[in-house]
Amino acid sequence: MEEDHYPEFGGMCRAGHERVRVDVSWTGNIACEFAGWVNPDNPADCRARIHVHTNAFWGGGECRATSFEGRSNLFRCAGRREGEDHCGGGGPLAPNGQPACFCDDACELNGDCCPDYHRVCE
């Protein structure tokens, strides 16, 4: 009998990152596709839902899905001044509940370190 399933996978994105895309592939007598984000309103939530369609009487298959994330522009610290969002968590929280600025050594590579990065994070 044909069936449709919608399993979820993944978790919250790493601090300072947001979801980018999901790649899906399959083998066997099934079909799989990206069915949407579990929490579409929160870009820091990398959990995804997959649509898996199984065919009647044709055996099984395997579905493979990978969720990708990238450094977020929403939580950049460039241009912040002392007294504003700090690596120490003094600023408002981002949608994922993390401080808008955070201790992330990639900030030096990306040029968006918080004003107090060296004092607080090292």
JSON list of N, CA and C in Angstrom, two decimals, residues 9 21-27 30-36 48-52 62-68:
[
{"chain": "A", "resi": 9, "resn": "PHE", "atom": "N", "xyz": [14.16, 16.03, 11.02]},
{"chain": "A", "resi": 9, "resn": "PHE", "atom": "CA", "xyz": [15.54, 15.77, 11.39]},
{"chain": "A", "resi": 9, "resn": "PHE", "atom": "C", "xyz": [16.24, 17.10, 11.63]},
{"chain": "A", "resi": 21, "resn": "ARG", "atom": "N", "xyz": [19.75, 25.68, 3.23]},
{"chain": "A", "resi": 21, "resn": "ARG", "atom": "CA", "xyz": [19.01, 24.82, 2.31]},
{"chain": "A", "resi": 21, "resn": "ARG", "atom": "C", "xyz": [19.05, 23.39, 2.83]},
{"chain": "A", "resi": 22, "resn": "VAL", "atom": "N", "xyz": [18.24, 22.53, 2.19]},
{"chain": "A", "resi": 22, "resn": "VAL", "atom": "CA", "xyz": [18.25, 21.10, 2.47]},
{"chain": "A", "resi": 22, "resn": "VAL", "atom": "C", "xyz": [18.42, 20.38, 1.13]},
{"chain": "A", "resi": 23, "resn": "ASP", "atom": "N", "xyz": [19.35, 19.45, 1.07]},
{"chain": "A", "resi": 23, "resn": "ASP", "atom": "CA", "xyz": [19.52, 18.60, -0.11]},
{"chain": "A", "resi": 23, "resn": "ASP", "atom": "C", "xyz": [18.96, 17.22, 0.21]},
{"chain": "A", "resi": 24, "resn": "VAL", "atom": "N", "xyz": [18.19, 16.66, -0.73]},
{"chain": "A", "resi": 24, "resn": "VAL", "atom": "CA", "xyz": [17.55, 15.36, -0.52]},
{"chain": "A", "resi": 24, "resn": "VAL", "atom": "C", "xyz": [17.86, 14.46, -1.72]},
{"chain": "A", "resi": 25, "resn": "SER", "atom": "N", "xyz": [18.17, 13.20, -1.42]},
{"chain": "A", "resi": 25, "resn": "SER", "atom": "CA", "xyz": [18.35, 12.19, -2.47]},
{"chain": "A", "resi": 25, "resn": "SER", "atom": "C", "xyz": [17.76, 10.88, -1.95]},
{"chain": "A", "resi": 26, "resn": "TRP", "atom": "N", "xyz": [17.51, 9.95, -2.86]},
{"chain": "A", "resi": 26, "resn": "TRP", "atom": "CA", "xyz": [16.96, 8.67, -2.44]},
{"chain": "A", "resi": 26, "resn": "TRP", "atom": "C", "xyz": [17.39, 7.58, -3.39]},
{"chain": "A", "resi": 27, "resn": "THR", "atom": "N", "xyz": [17.29, 6.33, -2.89]},
{"chain": "A", "resi": 27, "resn": "THR", "atom": "CA", "xyz": [17.52, 5.14, -3.69]},
{"chain": "A", "resi": 27, "resn": "THR", "atom": "C", "xyz": [16.36, 4.19, -3.46]},
{"chain": "A", "resi": 30, "resn": "ILE", "atom": "N", "xyz": [11.12, 4.50, -3.63]},
{"chain": "A", "resi": 30, "resn": "ILE", "atom": "CA", "xyz": [10.46, 5.53, -2.83]},
{"chain": "A", "resi": 30, "resn": "ILE", "atom": "C", "xyz": [10.77, 6.88, -3.48]},
{"chain": "A", "resi": 31, "resn": "ALA", "atom": "N", "xyz": [10.17, 7.92, -2.99]},
{"chain": "A", "resi": 31, "resn": "ALA", "atom": "CA", "xyz": [10.49, 9.28, -3.42]},
{"chain": "A", "resi": 31, "resn": "ALA", "atom": "C", "xyz": [10.58, 10.15, -2.17]},
{"chain": "A", "resi": 32, "resn": "CYS", "atom": "N", "xyz": [11.54, 11.05, -2.14]},
{"chain": "A", "resi": 32, "resn": "CYS", "atom": "CA", "xyz": [11.74, 11.93, -1.00]},
{"chain": "A", "resi": 32, "resn": "CYS", "atom": "C", "xyz": [11.91, 13.36, -1.49]},
{"chain": "A", "resi": 33, "resn": "GLU", "atom": "N", "xyz": [11.42, 14.31, -0.70]},
{"chain": "A", "resi": 33, "resn": "GLU", "atom": "CA", "xyz": [11.61, 15.72, -1.02]},
{"chain": "A", "resi": 33, "resn": "GLU", "atom": "C", "xyz": [11.55, 16.55, 0.25]},
{"chain": "A", "resi": 34, "resn": "PHE", "atom": "N", "xyz": [12.17, 17.70, 0.21]},
{"chain": "A", "resi": 34, "resn": "PHE", "atom": "CA", "xyz": [12.12, 18.66, 1.31]},
{"chain": "A", "resi": 34, "resn": "PHE", "atom": "C", "xyz": [10.69, 19.16, 1.43]},
{"chain": "A", "resi": 35, "resn": "ALA", "atom": "N", "xyz": [10.12, 19.07, 2.65]},
{"chain": "A", "resi": 35, "resn": "ALA", "atom": "CA", "xyz": [8.73, 19.46, 2.85]},
{"chain": "A", "resi": 35, "resn": "ALA", "atom": "C", "xyz": [8.58, 20.75, 3.64]},
{"chain": "A", "resi": 36, "resn": "GLY", "atom": "N", "xyz": [9.69, 21.36, 4.06]},
{"chain": "A", "resi": 36, "resn": "GLY", "atom": "CA", "xyz": [9.62, 22.63, 4.77]},
{"chain": "A", "resi": 36, "resn": "GLY", "atom": "C", "xyz": [10.37, 22.60, 6.08]},
{"chain": "A", "resi": 48, "resn": "ALA", "atom": "N", "xyz": [14.32, 20.33, 9.85]},
{"chain": "A", "resi": 48, "resn": "ALA", "atom": "CA", "xyz": [13.59, 20.25, 8.58]},
{"chain": "A", "resi": 48, "resn": "ALA", "atom": "C", "xyz": [12.65, 19.05, 8.58]},
{"chain": "A", "resi": 49, "resn": "ARG", "atom": "N", "xyz": [11.66, 19.12, 7.72]},
{"chain": "A", "resi": 49, "resn": "ARG", "atom": "CA", "xyz": [10.70, 18.05, 7.53]},
{"chain": "A", "resi": 49, "resn": "ARG", "atom": "C", "xyz": [10.87, 17.51, 6.10]},
{"chain": "A", "resi": 50, "resn": "ILE", "atom": "N", "xyz": [10.84, 16.20, 5.96]},
{"chain": "A", "resi": 50, "resn": "ILE", "atom": "CA", "xyz": [10.99, 15.53, 4.67]},
{"chain": "A", "resi": 50, "resn": "ILE", "atom": "C", "xyz": [9.70, 14.80, 4.33]},
{"chain": "A", "resi": 51, "resn": "HIS", "atom": "N", "xyz": [9.29, 14.86, 3.08]},
{"chain": "A", "resi": 51, "resn": "HIS", "atom": "CA", "xyz": [8.14, 14.08, 2.60]},
{"chain": "A", "resi": 51, "resn": "HIS", "atom": "C", "xyz": [8.70, 12.81, 1.97]},
{"chain": "A", "resi": 52, "resn": "VAL", "atom": "N", "xyz": [8.33, 11.67, 2.54]},
{"chain": "A", "resi": 52, "resn": "VAL", "atom": "CA", "xyz": [8.76, 10.37, 2.03]},
{"chain": "A", "resi": 52, "resn": "VAL", "atom": "C", "xyz": [7.53, 9.64, 1.51]},
{"chain": "A", "resi": 62, "resn": "GLU", "atom": "N", "xyz": [15.84, 4.06, 0.48]},
{"chain": "A", "resi": 62, "resn": "GLU", "atom": "CA", "xyz": [16.52, 4.87, 1.49]},
{"chain": "A", "resi": 62, "resn": "GLU", "atom": "C", "xyz": [16.48, 6.33, 1.09]},
{"chain": "A", "resi": 63, "resn": "CYS", "atom": "N", "xyz": [16.15, 7.17, 2.04]},
{"chain": "A", "resi": 63, "resn": "CYS", "atom": "CA", "xyz": [16.09, 8.61, 1.83]},
{"chain": "A", "resi": 63, "resn": "CYS", "atom": "C", "xyz": [17.26, 9.24, 2.59]},
{"chain": "A", "resi": 64, "resn": "ARG", "atom": "N", "xyz": [17.99, 10.14, 1.93]},
{"chain": "A", "resi": 64, "resn": "ARG", "atom": "CA", "xyz": [19.10, 10.86, 2.58]},
{"chain": "A", "resi": 64, "resn": "ARG", "atom": "C", "xyz": [18.85, 12.35, 2.47]},
{"chain": "A", "resi": 65, "resn": "ALA", "atom": "N", "xyz": [18.94, 13.04, 3.60]},
{"chain": "A", "resi": 65, "resn": "ALA", "atom": "CA", "xyz": [18.72, 14.48, 3.62]},
{"chain": "A", "resi": 65, "resn": "ALA", "atom": "C", "xyz": [19.82, 15.15, 4.44]},
{"chain": "A", "resi": 66, "resn": "THR", "atom": "N", "xyz": [20.29, 16.29, 3.95]},
{"chain": "A", "resi": 66, "resn": "THR", "atom": "CA", "xyz": [21.32, 17.06, 4.64]},
{"chain": "A", "resi": 66, "resn": "THR", "atom": "C", "xyz": [20.87, 18.51, 4.73]},
{"chain": "A", "resi": 67, "resn": "SER", "atom": "N", "xyz": [20.91, 19.05, 5.94]},
{"chain": "A", "resi": 67, "resn": "SER", "atom": "CA", "xyz": [20.55, 20.45, 6.17]},
{"chain": "A", "resi": 67, "resn": "SER", "atom": "C", "xyz": [21.84, 21.27, 6.24]},
{"chain": "A", "resi": 68, "resn": "PHE", "atom": "N", "xyz": [21.88, 22.38, 5.51]},
{"chain": "A", "resi": 68, "resn": "PHE", "atom": "CA", "xyz": [23.07, 23.24, 5.48]},
{"chain": "A", "resi": 68, "resn": "PHE", "atom": "C", "xyz": [22.78, 24.56, 6.19]}
]
